[in-house]
Amino acid sequence: MNSLEHIRDVGSAALFPLARDAILTWQLQAGAGVIARPQRRVEPGMVVDLWLNPGWPGRVRRLRGEDIVLPVGSCVVEDVIDTDRQAGFVYRTLPGHLETGVQTFLVSVDDDRLIASITSRSVPGHPLLKAAAPVSVATQRMMAARYAAGLERLLAEAGR
């Protein structure tokens, strides 16, 4: 079982309302080059399909009218956290996803700072990834860092 915890200070606690909106509407994923559909506010039981934009941080390229994206798989939202000091959600991957497990995306107010936390517990879900488990772990770490950095960029742009 792979366990990951990525925690990052992403700015002032005053930015929490923007961060709440970003995390509960899949903007966190978009900022890391992940496309989530449907693109609506998260809710328990919601099934979402995920794709990776291989041209990130650029826009999704198109070929003959089709988006060039890499399928990641589907997930189901198991829990939504939305309080005056925390916002986020937990999803579980569905069969066919590249990983098998759960992932949590959370922003929280800690004193006067805003903290982003991305955690996961998973095993490779695809036979090729099982054979290359260290690459899978490194990719998860890279994506967690991209999620947090993307949120930080989004908040910085909104704060200008």
Steps between C-alpha positions, in 0.01 A plus 500: 500500500637841403429786738552862408454821696582831335443812711570853379438850629323668208442847640303716736196361680307789345513306172299210645172588318682490163681179592172340616341578164805375309519169681126430491467576126799299366715809434772341715521215250483734199795698637706181493405399146224255599165526324198392707157434351232580586624846594262583783523545876605181679236306689496160670435216256607706198690297239768695317717402203859626497742568213850643498601782267840384367575855382458653847556780591383588151144462381361167385599447139252373246545270200223459244248654740592276795679596820838331541482375859611193693226308683568456873176333608187563701442575868205532734483781757454336838500800730486880476644722772364856504526695826605854584865382545532202263387406150573200286398151406600135495469282195548130439621373166280270295612192303705601197670796673881503484510477883279312743435691821375820659619859475414804712523863389465751784563866575489618859555815700784470751529822704549763227625260229327287237626144477444261208519130576494220243509147640455161342515131573522284191654220303566499125178407324643418160729199437768716336504733801533204735818405315630856535383575857781751582402705195137494615595632846716774348217600267257526792743725686546717192123533451439590866761775469336620175156515668632713787712723275206550263279608788770737623525655149122533473481676838793729418336606172167562676676704768648743246 
